[in-house]
PDB file of C-alpha atoms in Angstrom:
ATOM      1  CA  UNK A 212      45.631 -90.095  63.707  1.00 46.00           C
ATOM      2  CA  UNK A 213      47.273 -87.027  62.173  1.00 46.00           C
ATOM      3  CA  UNK A 214      50.520 -88.949  61.630  1.00 49.00           C
ATOM      4  CA  UNK A 215      48.530 -91.686  59.867  1.00 52.00           C
ATOM      5  CA  UNK A 216      46.949 -89.116  57.551  1.00 54.00           C
ATOM      6  CA  UNK A 217      50.329 -87.500  56.886  1.00 55.00           C
ATOM      7  CA  UNK A 218      51.767 -90.934  56.098  1.00 57.00           C
ATOM      8  CA  UNK A 219      48.972 -91.603  53.618  1.00 60.00           C
ATOM      9  CA  UNK A 220      49.490 -88.237  51.932  1.00 64.00           C
ATOM     10  CA  UNK A 221      53.118 -89.213  51.331  1.00 64.00           C
ATOM     11  CA  UNK A 222      52.425 -92.868  50.516  1.00 68.00           C
ATOM     12  CA  UNK A 223      49.734 -92.403  47.852  1.00 74.00           C
ATOM     13  CA  UNK A 224      52.042 -90.548  45.416  1.00 79.00           C
ATOM     14  CA  UNK A 225      54.848 -93.057  46.081  1.00 72.00           C
ATOM     15  CA  UNK A 226      52.594 -96.016  45.310  1.00 75.00           C
ATOM     16  CA  UNK A 227      51.157 -94.230  42.273  1.00 80.00           C
ATOM     17  CA  UNK A 228      54.625 -93.482  40.909  1.00 79.00           C
ATOM     18  CA  UNK A 229      55.767 -97.081  41.372  1.00 76.00           C
ATOM     19  CA  UNK A 230      52.682 -98.450  39.605  1.00 80.00           C
ATOM     20  CA  UNK A 231      52.839 -95.941  36.732  1.00 84.00           C
ATOM     21  CA  UNK A 232      56.511 -96.723  36.118  1.00 82.00           C
ATOM     22  CA  UNK A 233      55.574-100.387  35.775  1.00 83.00           C
ATOM     23  CA  UNK A 234      53.401 -99.633  32.754  1.00 87.00           C
ATOM     24  CA  UNK A 235      56.081 -97.768  30.808  1.00 91.00           C
ATOM     25  CA  UNK A 236      58.466 -99.542  28.480  1.00 93.00           C
ATOM     26  CA  UNK A 237      61.891 -99.140  30.053  1.00 92.00           C
ATOM     27  CA  UNK A 238      65.318-100.668  29.622  1.00 92.00           C
ATOM     28  CA  UNK A 239      66.373-103.269  32.153  1.00 91.00           C
ATOM     29  CA  UNK A 240      69.326-101.742  33.979  1.00 84.00           C
ATOM     30  CA  UNK A 241      71.869-103.574  36.098  1.00 77.00           C
ATOM     31  CA  UNK A 242      71.851-101.094  38.978  1.00 77.00           C
ATOM     32  CA  UNK A 243      69.031 -98.687  38.190  1.00 72.00           C
ATOM     33  CA  UNK A 244      66.325-101.192  39.022  1.00 77.00           C
ATOM     34  CA  UNK A 245      67.583-101.368  42.592  1.00 84.00           C
ATOM     35  CA  UNK A 246      67.790 -97.633  43.327  1.00 89.00           C
ATOM     36  CA  UNK A 247      64.077 -97.146  43.993  1.00 86.00           C
ATOM     37  CA  UNK A 248      63.801-100.216  46.269  1.00 92.00           C
ATOM     38  CA  UNK A 249      66.905 -99.021  48.144  1.00 94.00           C
ATOM     39  CA  UNK A 250      65.416 -95.553  48.690  1.00 93.00           C
ATOM     40  CA  UNK A 251      62.105 -97.089  49.750  1.00 91.00           C
ATOM     41  CA  UNK A 252      64.047 -99.399  52.067  1.00 95.00           C
ATOM     42  CA  UNK A 253      65.647 -96.448  53.846  1.00 96.00           C
ATOM     43  CA  UNK A 254      62.230 -94.798  54.222  1.00 92.00           C
ATOM     44  CA  UNK A 255      60.865 -98.155  55.393  1.00 94.00           C
ATOM     45  CA  UNK A 256      63.535 -98.589  58.065  1.00 96.00           C
ATOM     46  CA  UNK A 257      62.888 -95.050  59.333  1.00 95.00           C
ATOM     47  CA  UNK A 258      59.139 -95.691  59.241  1.00 92.00           C
ATOM     48  CA  UNK A 259      59.393 -98.941  61.182  1.00 95.00           C
ATOM     49  CA  UNK A 260      61.647 -97.294  63.773  1.00 95.00           C
ATOM     50  CA  UNK A 261      59.120 -94.462  64.141  1.00 93.00           C
ATOM     51  CA  UNK A 262      56.293 -97.003  64.311  1.00 93.00           C
ATOM     52  CA  UNK A 263      58.006 -98.958  67.081  1.00 95.00           C
ATOM     53  CA  UNK A 264      58.616 -95.698  68.966  1.00 94.00           C
ATOM     54  CA  UNK A 265      54.947 -94.726  68.547  1.00 92.00           C
ATOM     55  CA  UNK A 266      53.867 -98.014  70.133  1.00 94.00           C
ATOM     56  CA  UNK A 267      56.513 -97.886  72.877  1.00 93.00           C
ATOM     57  CA  UNK A 268      55.256 -94.440  73.954  1.00 93.00           C
ATOM     58  CA  UNK A 269      51.979 -96.009  75.015  1.00 92.00           C
ATOM     59  CA  UNK A 270      52.828 -99.615  75.927  1.00 92.00           C
ATOM     60  CA  UNK A 271      55.315-102.438  75.470  1.00 93.00           C
ATOM     61  CA  UNK A 272      55.630-103.882  72.008  1.00 93.00           C
ATOM     62  CA  UNK A 273      54.504-107.516  72.139  1.00 94.00           C
ATOM     63  CA  UNK A 274      55.396-110.386  69.836  1.00 95.00           C
ATOM     64  CA  UNK A 275      52.075-110.435  67.952  1.00 96.00           C
ATOM     65  CA  UNK A 276      52.494-107.168  66.012  1.00 96.00           C
ATOM     66  CA  UNK A 277      56.130-108.034  65.284  1.00 96.00           C
ATOM     67  CA  UNK A 278      55.142-111.454  63.893  1.00 96.00           C
ATOM     68  CA  UNK A 279      52.393-109.814  61.831  1.00 96.00           C
ATOM     69  CA  UNK A 280      54.892-107.251  60.505  1.00 97.00           C
ATOM     70  CA  UNK A 281      57.319-109.992  59.459  1.00 97.00           C
ATOM     71  CA  UNK A 282      54.433-111.875  57.823  1.00 97.00           C
ATOM     72  CA  UNK A 283      53.430-108.698  55.990  1.00 97.00           C
ATOM     73  CA  UNK A 284      56.944-108.291  54.604  1.00 97.00           C
ATOM     74  CA  UNK A 285      56.946-111.956  53.507  1.00 98.00           C
ATOM     75  CA  UNK A 286      53.646-111.309  51.694  1.00 98.00           C
ATOM     76  CA  UNK A 287      55.342-108.351  49.961  1.00 98.00           C
ATOM     77  CA  UNK A 288      58.050-110.698  48.679  1.00 98.00           C
ATOM     78  CA  UNK A 289      55.414-113.157  47.465  1.00 98.00           C
ATOM     79  CA  UNK A 290      53.619-110.439  45.537  1.00 98.00           C
ATOM     80  CA  UNK A 291      56.994-109.393  44.079  1.00 97.00           C
ATOM     81  CA  UNK A 292      57.504-112.928  42.763  1.00 98.00           C
ATOM     82  CA  UNK A 293      54.001-113.001  41.267  1.00 98.00           C
ATOM     83  CA  UNK A 294      54.369-109.571  39.631  1.00 97.00           C
ATOM     84  CA  UNK A 295      57.776-110.443  38.174  1.00 97.00           C
ATOM     85  CA  UNK A 296      56.140-113.244  36.224  1.00 97.00           C
ATOM     86  CA  UNK A 297      53.694-110.778  34.631  1.00 97.00           C
ATOM     87  CA  UNK A 298      56.306-108.281  33.411  1.00 96.00           C
ATOM     88  CA  UNK A 299      57.116-108.603  29.703  1.00 96.00           C
ATOM     89  CA  UNK A 300      60.855-108.786  28.998  1.00 96.00           C
ATOM     90  CA  UNK A 301      62.268-108.737  25.467  1.00 95.00           C
ATOM     91  CA  UNK A 302      65.252-107.745  23.380  1.00 93.00           C
ATOM     92  CA  UNK A 303      64.588-104.955  20.859  1.00 91.00           C
ATOM     93  CA  UNK A 304      66.125-104.582  17.401  1.00 89.00           C
ATOM     94  CA  UNK A 305      69.010-102.578  18.877  1.00 87.00           C
ATOM     95  CA  UNK A 306      69.842-105.495  21.209  1.00 88.00           C
ATOM     96  CA  UNK A 307      68.688-103.598  24.296  1.00 92.00           C
ATOM     97  CA  UNK A 308      66.632-105.558  26.845  1.00 94.00           C
ATOM     98  CA  UNK A 309      63.329-103.871  27.651  1.00 95.00           C
ATOM     99  CA  UNK A 310      60.597-104.444  30.205  1.00 95.00           C
ATOM    100  CA  UNK A 311      56.983-103.400  30.658  1.00 95.00           C
ATOM    101  CA  UNK A 312      54.337-104.379  33.152  1.00 95.00           C
ATOM    102  CA  UNK A 313      50.935-105.603  32.041  1.00 95.00           C
ATOM    103  CA  UNK A 314      47.389-105.045  33.226  1.00 92.00           C
ATOM    104  CA  UNK A 315      47.883-108.099  35.447  1.00 95.00           C
ATOM    105  CA  UNK A 316      50.990-106.451  36.951  1.00 95.00           C
ATOM    106  CA  UNK A 317      48.875-103.418  37.826  1.00 91.00           C
ATOM    107  CA  UNK A 318      46.135-105.603  39.300  1.00 93.00           C
ATOM    108  CA  UNK A 319      48.699-107.370  41.468  1.00 95.00           C
ATOM    109  CA  UNK A 320      50.020-103.996  42.663  1.00 92.00           C
ATOM    110  CA  UNK A 321      46.504-102.927  43.642  1.00 89.00           C
ATOM    111  CA  UNK A 322      45.932-106.251  45.413  1.00 94.00           C
ATOM    112  CA  UNK A 323      49.313-105.994  47.136  1.00 94.00           C
ATOM    113  CA  UNK A 324      48.688-102.505  48.505  1.00 90.00           C
ATOM    114  CA  UNK A 325      45.172-103.516  49.603  1.00 90.00           C
ATOM    115  CA  UNK A 326      46.563-106.537  51.450  1.00 95.00           C
ATOM    116  CA  UNK A 327      49.182-104.353  53.111  1.00 93.00           C
ATOM    117  CA  UNK A 328      46.526-101.862  54.215  1.00 90.00           C
ATOM    118  CA  UNK A 329      44.561-104.683  55.851  1.00 93.00           C
ATOM    119  CA  UNK A 330      47.659-106.173  57.464  1.00 95.00           C
ATOM    120  CA  UNK A 331      48.733-102.711  58.614  1.00 93.00           C
ATOM    121  CA  UNK A 332      45.423-102.198  60.370  1.00 92.00           C
ATOM    122  CA  UNK A 333      45.748-105.653  61.961  1.00 95.00           C
ATOM    123  CA  UNK A 334      49.288-104.845  63.144  1.00 96.00           C
ATOM    124  CA  UNK A 335      48.136-101.548  64.636  1.00 94.00           C
ATOM    125  CA  UNK A 336      45.173-103.249  66.311  1.00 94.00           C
ATOM    126  CA  UNK A 337      47.409-105.989  67.743  1.00 95.00           C
ATOM    127  CA  UNK A 338      49.879-103.380  68.999  1.00 95.00           C
ATOM    128  CA  UNK A 339      47.058-101.510  70.720  1.00 92.00           C
ATOM    129  CA  UNK A 340      48.751 -98.160  70.127  1.00 90.00           C
ATOM    130  CA  UNK A 341      50.849 -96.335  67.575  1.00 87.00           C
ATOM    131  CA  UNK A 342      51.098 -96.639  63.812  1.00 91.00           C
ATOM    132  CA  UNK A 343      53.624 -99.429  63.244  1.00 93.00           C
ATOM    133  CA  UNK A 344      51.490-101.200  60.626  1.00 92.00           C
ATOM    134  CA  UNK A 345      50.620 -98.042  58.778  1.00 87.00           C
ATOM    135  CA  UNK A 346      54.159 -96.702  58.516  1.00 89.00           C
ATOM    136  CA  UNK A 347      55.595-100.035  57.362  1.00 93.00           C
ATOM    137  CA  UNK A 348      54.268 -99.357  53.829  1.00 90.00           C
ATOM    138  CA  UNK A 349      57.629 -98.150  52.519  1.00 91.00           C
ATOM    139  CA  UNK A 350      59.390-101.293  53.774  1.00 95.00           C
ATOM    140  CA  UNK A 351      56.615-103.372  52.195  1.00 95.00           C
ATOM    141  CA  UNK A 352      57.083-101.562  48.862  1.00 92.00           C
ATOM    142  CA  UNK A 353      60.881-101.872  49.059  1.00 95.00           C
ATOM    143  CA  UNK A 354      60.763-105.627  49.554  1.00 97.00           C
ATOM    144  CA  UNK A 355      58.064-106.271  46.967  1.00 96.00           C
ATOM    145  CA  UNK A 356      59.626-104.056  44.308  1.00 93.00           C
ATOM    146  CA  UNK A 357      63.149-105.268  45.105  1.00 95.00           C
ATOM    147  CA  UNK A 358      62.167-108.930  44.701  1.00 96.00           C
ATOM    148  CA  UNK A 359      60.264-108.148  41.513  1.00 95.00           C
ATOM    149  CA  UNK A 360      63.164-106.211  40.000  1.00 93.00           C
ATOM    150  CA  UNK A 361      65.750-108.853  40.905  1.00 93.00           C
ATOM    151  CA  UNK A 362      63.662-111.559  39.225  1.00 95.00           C
ATOM    152  CA  UNK A 363      63.031-109.419  36.133  1.00 95.00           C
ATOM    153  CA  UNK A 364      66.776-108.700  35.921  1.00 93.00           C
ATOM    154  CA  UNK A 365      67.419-112.446  36.096  1.00 93.00           C
ATOM    155  CA  UNK A 366      65.000-113.084  33.230  1.00 94.00           C
ATOM    156  CA  UNK A 367      66.605-110.277  31.230  1.00 93.00           C
ATOM    157  CA  UNK A 368      70.069-111.732  31.732  1.00 90.00           C
ATOM    158  CA  UNK A 369      68.855-115.046  30.322  1.00 90.00           C
ATOM    159  CA  UNK A 370      67.883-113.417  27.006  1.00 87.00           C
TER     160      UNK A 370
END
């Protein structure tokens, strides 16, 4: 349980930072929009490896939590698609392409994190031990934000 609490202490600021950045007007960058998802992806891979190890300490990892984890990551991609549609993208007077999330973008982030929390608990319950579902948050954020940023970049390129 202590590792779950430690994970939440680290995850809450990460989620907060991601959501707050969505509400700021920022330029759409070719590479910059993929740095945060890449960093979250590394943390996610480490987290999933640690989660698998935490389950394997107690029992064998069965197919059910793995299937639920894959489903959770697919849900992250779906939320990324939905959020990308809510981000405003425009060209300013200096011909720079800008982006800014809306209230709906924020609502979708809150819904996304809530869904992941529920799926994480389900994964951990199905595993019967360890914190695989809980520590998969960074991978979930990486996929959701990565999909969102790729789609926003595509819209920006079309301007």
